[in-house]
Amino acid sequence: MCGIVGYVGDKKAQDFLISGLKRLEYRGYDSAGIVTVSEKGKATLIRAKGKIAELEKKLAKNKRDDNVGIGHTRWATHGEPSEKNAHPHQAGSIYLVHNGIIENYKELKAELKEHDFKSETDTEVLAALINSFYKDGKHPLVNAVVQALKLVKGTYGIAVVSVLEPSELVVARSGSPLVIGVGHNETLVASDASALVGHTKRAIYLNDGEVALLTKNSIEIKTLNAEPVSAKVEEIETNLAAIQKGGYDHFLLKEIMEQPDSLRETLRGRVNAENGTVRLGGPGLSEAELRKIKHLIIVGCGTAYHAGLLAGYYIEKFTPEITIETVIASEYRYRDAYIPKDSVALIVSQSGETADTLACLREIKKQGIPTIGIVNAIGSTIAREVDGGTYVHVGPEISVASTKAFTSQVIAMVMFGLTIAQAKGVKSSILAPYIKEIAGLPEEIRKVLDGSVETVKKIAKDYAKYDHAIYLGRDAAYPAAMEGALKLKEVSYTDANAYAFGELKHGPLALVDDRFFEVALVPDGVLLEKSVSNVQEVLARGGHMIVVTNSDEFDLPVENVVKITTSMKLFAPLLMNLVMQLLAYYITVDKGYNVDQPRNLAKSVTVE
Ligand code: F6R
């Protein structure tokens, strides 16, 4: 979603602002802008609708050596994507960039009669409000920001500069992330640490309700109630290679292909295949607490929700006396669901910033239920607010469509399930096959990717012409099919839905005709025959089917079979998901769409 960058230091602010905004492009945006302020207090504001490239064209005619500035990529909420709605917004001597939503902007706007509003945004209202307290420099900028924020309802991450105080930046957050980069004779700001990589490794993550006054050599953080905060400087772990394409045409393909390594990072130090145990330090629950768990609630959105569904299928197979409910965060936050006291909630989020998931976390915590994060982004809001957690450690996921995070989220949750089962005294003969397969998964993933990439690339060409697709599976292959359908629809704009095989005859079978193609997951195992007869039902109605299977027995004359050769029995559906990721990728490439930044979508959905 929206991105923020800011700079105060010895170097040219425009350089960092543009490179930082480019790093944040992956989050999705529809317009961008920067403002820099010279030592003498002259502002240069440049804004453009569309991509950063448009902004750069304008920048070419407005190059400045100014050493302080702020920048923004906007994802429209209030008002259409346009230059006038793009940030920074000006009011008097100040300029403001803002992520989040000011919910009471209409009431505030009605009081701000002296300001001549030029945009339709809630952000300009906040700029005008700050300026009304600033009174053209009669009060320190930081005080004006605090006074304004005390009146605001909603969420924000903001950065403010003033032409009257051209050697400082003021930043603040409530519900929308901000990271301060601590440099040498420079201080940087970004809404996502990836913008800081290559500039500094030292970062301070601002907390909700904090405001910071930044100069090139100082960082003063306070709460809105003026209590000083002693900031913890943390290390940024991401390196440059992790946020570059590394020879691939797109981040999506790179992230699909790097799953053997990213899963290895998830497993590192946690799985001991030799003695058949799993050890997770992060959740912080004692053996006695683990033993008491009777109910797991798994909360997420989109792909994270699917990961929770799939993990739930596994965990209930080996953990006795436990019920599992996987819920969509945007629904759950408004449900009046009863949560039994012996529950634990798993909060699943790649970005750690998803607004609905965060809201659920806060609701669940209020009820005194322990919360465990399954998060990728280190230092993100969810990671910091959960009671304990297991980072999935897959490194930055730049492509909007989530792939490597999904695989690792599933396994991280299964490992958590295994720690519960171990504590509950489940026989190691039951758990050992899971642990053995998990330990071997990175290598199996490599084999499946290497073995199927060319086949999938070839067959994708025949399916790019379709506007509709049906994904099918049973048992754990059903949530895997749901994830496959989501991947296809979000990147290739093909209308794709998943159904449990057993549901076919209850309605979806009526759809099968030449407008559709079908992707069926047919794992080997006790339900093989049932899945095969479902495939037959579709075939008999003229379905255009791709079957992904690891069974040697599957011999129906479907259009295409992607056979995956694997020794894995339990996690075959997870391996089949790799094929579906590749299929979505190659169909999208054939259609010629923007693979990494699908229209209308943002990488991290920080507004409701
Ligand atoms: C799909 C996708 C989204 C995210 C969802 C949750 O490919 O990326 O469905 O999974 O927006 O995001 P996180 O995991 O950041 O909470």
mmCIF file of N, CA and C and ligand atoms in Angstrom, residues 300-306 348-355 357 374 382 397 399-403 405 409 483 486-487 490-491 601-605, ligand 1:
data_model
loop_
_atom_site.group_PDB
_atom_site.id
_atom_site.type_symbol
_atom_site.label_atom_id
_atom_site.label_comp_id
_atom_site.label_asym_id
_atom_site.label_seq_id
_atom_site.Cartn_x
_atom_site.Cartn_y
_atom_site.Cartn_z
ATOM 1 N N GLY A 300 -6.117 -15.103 9.465
ATOM 2 C CA GLY A 300 -5.317 -14.516 8.380
ATOM 3 C C GLY A 300 -6.225 -13.996 7.281
ATOM 4 N N CYS A 301 -5.617 -13.400 6.271
ATOM 5 C CA CYS A 301 -6.355 -12.926 5.091
ATOM 6 C C CYS A 301 -5.713 -13.543 3.855
ATOM 7 N N GLY A 302 -6.510 -13.765 2.827
ATOM 8 C CA GLY A 302 -5.983 -14.191 1.521
ATOM 9 C C GLY A 302 -5.128 -15.443 1.640
ATOM 10 N N THR A 303 -3.910 -15.329 1.142
ATOM 11 C CA THR A 303 -2.993 -16.468 1.145
ATOM 12 C C THR A 303 -2.692 -16.947 2.560
ATOM 13 N N ALA A 304 -2.558 -16.009 3.491
ATOM 14 C CA ALA A 304 -2.265 -16.398 4.881
ATOM 15 C C ALA A 304 -3.429 -17.220 5.441
ATOM 16 N N TYR A 305 -4.653 -16.868 5.037
ATOM 17 C CA TYR A 305 -5.828 -17.639 5.457
ATOM 18 C C TYR A 305 -5.760 -19.056 4.876
ATOM 19 N N HIS A 306 -5.399 -19.147 3.603
ATOM 20 C CA HIS A 306 -5.286 -20.480 2.990
ATOM 21 C C HIS A 306 -4.200 -21.317 3.672
ATOM 22 N N VAL A 348 -1.540 -15.059 11.468
ATOM 23 C CA VAL A 348 -0.684 -15.347 10.315
ATOM 24 C C VAL A 348 -0.632 -14.146 9.382
ATOM 25 N N SER A 349 0.560 -13.649 9.144
ATOM 26 C CA SER A 349 0.679 -12.504 8.243
ATOM 27 C C SER A 349 2.103 -12.385 7.731
ATOM 28 N N GLN A 350 2.250 -12.377 6.422
ATOM 29 C CA GLN A 350 3.573 -12.180 5.831
ATOM 30 C C GLN A 350 4.100 -10.806 6.222
ATOM 31 N N SER A 351 3.314 -9.774 5.971
ATOM 32 C CA SER A 351 3.791 -8.398 6.197
ATOM 33 C C SER A 351 3.796 -8.015 7.662
ATOM 34 N N GLY A 352 2.930 -8.669 8.431
ATOM 35 C CA GLY A 352 2.787 -8.281 9.833
ATOM 36 C C GLY A 352 2.093 -6.948 10.017
ATOM 37 N N GLU A 353 1.457 -6.447 8.940
ATOM 38 C CA GLU A 353 0.829 -5.131 9.030
ATOM 39 C C GLU A 353 -0.631 -5.140 8.574
ATOM 40 N N THR A 354 -1.157 -6.274 8.169
ATOM 41 C CA THR A 354 -2.510 -6.301 7.607
ATOM 42 C C THR A 354 -3.535 -5.821 8.638
ATOM 43 N N ALA A 355 -4.292 -4.790 8.249
ATOM 44 C CA ALA A 355 -5.154 -4.093 9.212
ATOM 45 C C ALA A 355 -6.173 -5.039 9.868
ATOM 46 N N THR A 357 -6.101 -8.315 10.189
ATOM 47 C CA THR A 357 -5.453 -9.334 11.017
ATOM 48 C C THR A 357 -4.992 -8.714 12.338
ATOM 49 N N ILE A 374 2.661 -15.820 13.296
ATOM 50 C CA ILE A 374 3.374 -16.552 12.234
ATOM 51 C C ILE A 374 3.625 -15.469 11.182
ATOM 52 N N ILE A 382 2.429 -6.636 13.940
ATOM 53 C CA ILE A 382 1.877 -7.889 14.491
ATOM 54 C C ILE A 382 2.969 -8.634 15.257
ATOM 55 N N GLU A 397 9.472 -10.511 0.586
ATOM 56 C CA GLU A 397 8.650 -11.011 -0.525
ATOM 57 C C GLU A 397 8.194 -9.763 -1.275
ATOM 58 N N SER A 399 7.169 -9.543 -4.794
ATOM 59 C CA SER A 399 6.021 -9.683 -5.688
ATOM 60 C C SER A 399 4.746 -9.592 -4.857
ATOM 61 N N VAL A 400 3.744 -8.908 -5.388
ATOM 62 C CA VAL A 400 2.504 -8.750 -4.613
ATOM 63 C C VAL A 400 1.895 -10.121 -4.282
ATOM 64 N N ALA A 401 1.938 -11.033 -5.232
ATOM 65 C CA ALA A 401 1.374 -12.361 -4.975
ATOM 66 C C ALA A 401 2.305 -13.144 -4.045
ATOM 67 N N SER A 402 1.726 -13.676 -3.007
ATOM 68 C CA SER A 402 2.523 -14.362 -1.987
ATOM 69 C C SER A 402 2.749 -15.824 -2.388
ATOM 70 N N THR A 403 3.995 -16.257 -2.370
ATOM 71 C CA THR A 403 4.297 -17.639 -2.753
ATOM 72 C C THR A 403 5.172 -18.322 -1.705
ATOM 73 N N ALA A 405 6.139 -17.222 1.094
ATOM 74 C CA ALA A 405 5.630 -17.051 2.461
ATOM 75 C C ALA A 405 4.588 -18.126 2.765
ATOM 76 N N GLN A 409 4.659 -20.514 5.843
ATOM 77 C CA GLN A 409 3.623 -20.327 6.878
ATOM 78 C C GLN A 409 2.992 -21.672 7.232
ATOM 79 N N GLU A 483 -5.742 -21.914 -2.758
ATOM 80 C CA GLU A 483 -4.591 -21.028 -2.928
ATOM 81 C C GLU A 483 -4.189 -20.944 -4.412
ATOM 82 N N LEU A 486 -6.573 -18.581 -6.108
ATOM 83 C CA LEU A 486 -6.296 -17.178 -5.749
ATOM 84 C C LEU A 486 -5.106 -16.653 -6.541
ATOM 85 N N LYS A 487 -4.060 -17.489 -6.629
ATOM 86 C CA LYS A 487 -2.854 -17.062 -7.341
ATOM 87 C C LYS A 487 -3.196 -16.742 -8.786
ATOM 88 N N GLU A 490 -5.404 -13.470 -9.101
ATOM 89 C CA GLU A 490 -4.823 -12.166 -8.770
ATOM 90 C C GLU A 490 -3.772 -11.706 -9.767
ATOM 91 N N VAL A 491 -3.035 -12.634 -10.375
ATOM 92 C CA VAL A 491 -2.006 -12.159 -11.308
ATOM 93 C C VAL A 491 -2.445 -12.194 -12.771
ATOM 94 N N LEU A 601 -4.139 -4.043 -6.673
ATOM 95 C CA LEU A 601 -3.711 -4.737 -5.450
ATOM 96 C C LEU A 601 -2.500 -4.067 -4.816
ATOM 97 N N ALA A 602 -2.374 -4.271 -3.520
ATOM 98 C CA ALA A 602 -1.227 -3.741 -2.783
ATOM 99 C C ALA A 602 -0.592 -4.889 -2.012
ATOM 100 N N LYS A 603 0.681 -4.768 -1.736
ATOM 101 C CA LYS A 603 1.372 -5.868 -1.070
ATOM 102 C C LYS A 603 0.917 -6.000 0.374
ATOM 103 N N SER A 604 0.764 -4.856 1.024
ATOM 104 C CA SER A 604 0.350 -5.026 2.411
ATOM 105 C C SER A 604 -0.837 -4.120 2.659
ATOM 106 N N VAL A 605 -1.918 -4.725 3.106
ATOM 107 C CA VAL A 605 -3.200 -4.010 3.154
ATOM 108 C C VAL A 605 -3.366 -3.405 4.549
HETATM 109 C C1 F6R B 1 -2.143 -13.149 -2.206
HETATM 110 C C2 F6R B 1 -1.704 -12.243 -1.182
HETATM 111 C C3 F6R B 1 -2.692 -11.745 -0.201
HETATM 112 C C4 F6R B 1 -2.066 -11.736 1.198
HETATM 113 C C5 F6R B 1 -3.028 -11.074 2.191
HETATM 114 C C6 F6R B 1 -2.487 -11.121 3.600
HETATM 115 O O1 F6R B 1 -1.094 -13.571 -2.992
HETATM 116 O O2 F6R B 1 -0.561 -11.888 -1.121
HETATM 117 O O3 F6R B 1 -3.866 -12.474 -0.227
HETATM 118 O O4 F6R B 1 -1.792 -13.044 1.575
HETATM 119 O O5 F6R B 1 -3.208 -9.734 1.816
HETATM 120 O O6 F6R B 1 -1.277 -10.455 3.705
HETATM 121 P P1 F6R B 1 -0.323 -10.671 4.923
HETATM 122 O O7 F6R B 1 0.163 -12.061 4.897
HETATM 123 O O8 F6R B 1 0.780 -9.673 4.730
HETATM 124 O O9 F6R B 1 -1.121 -10.399 6.166
#
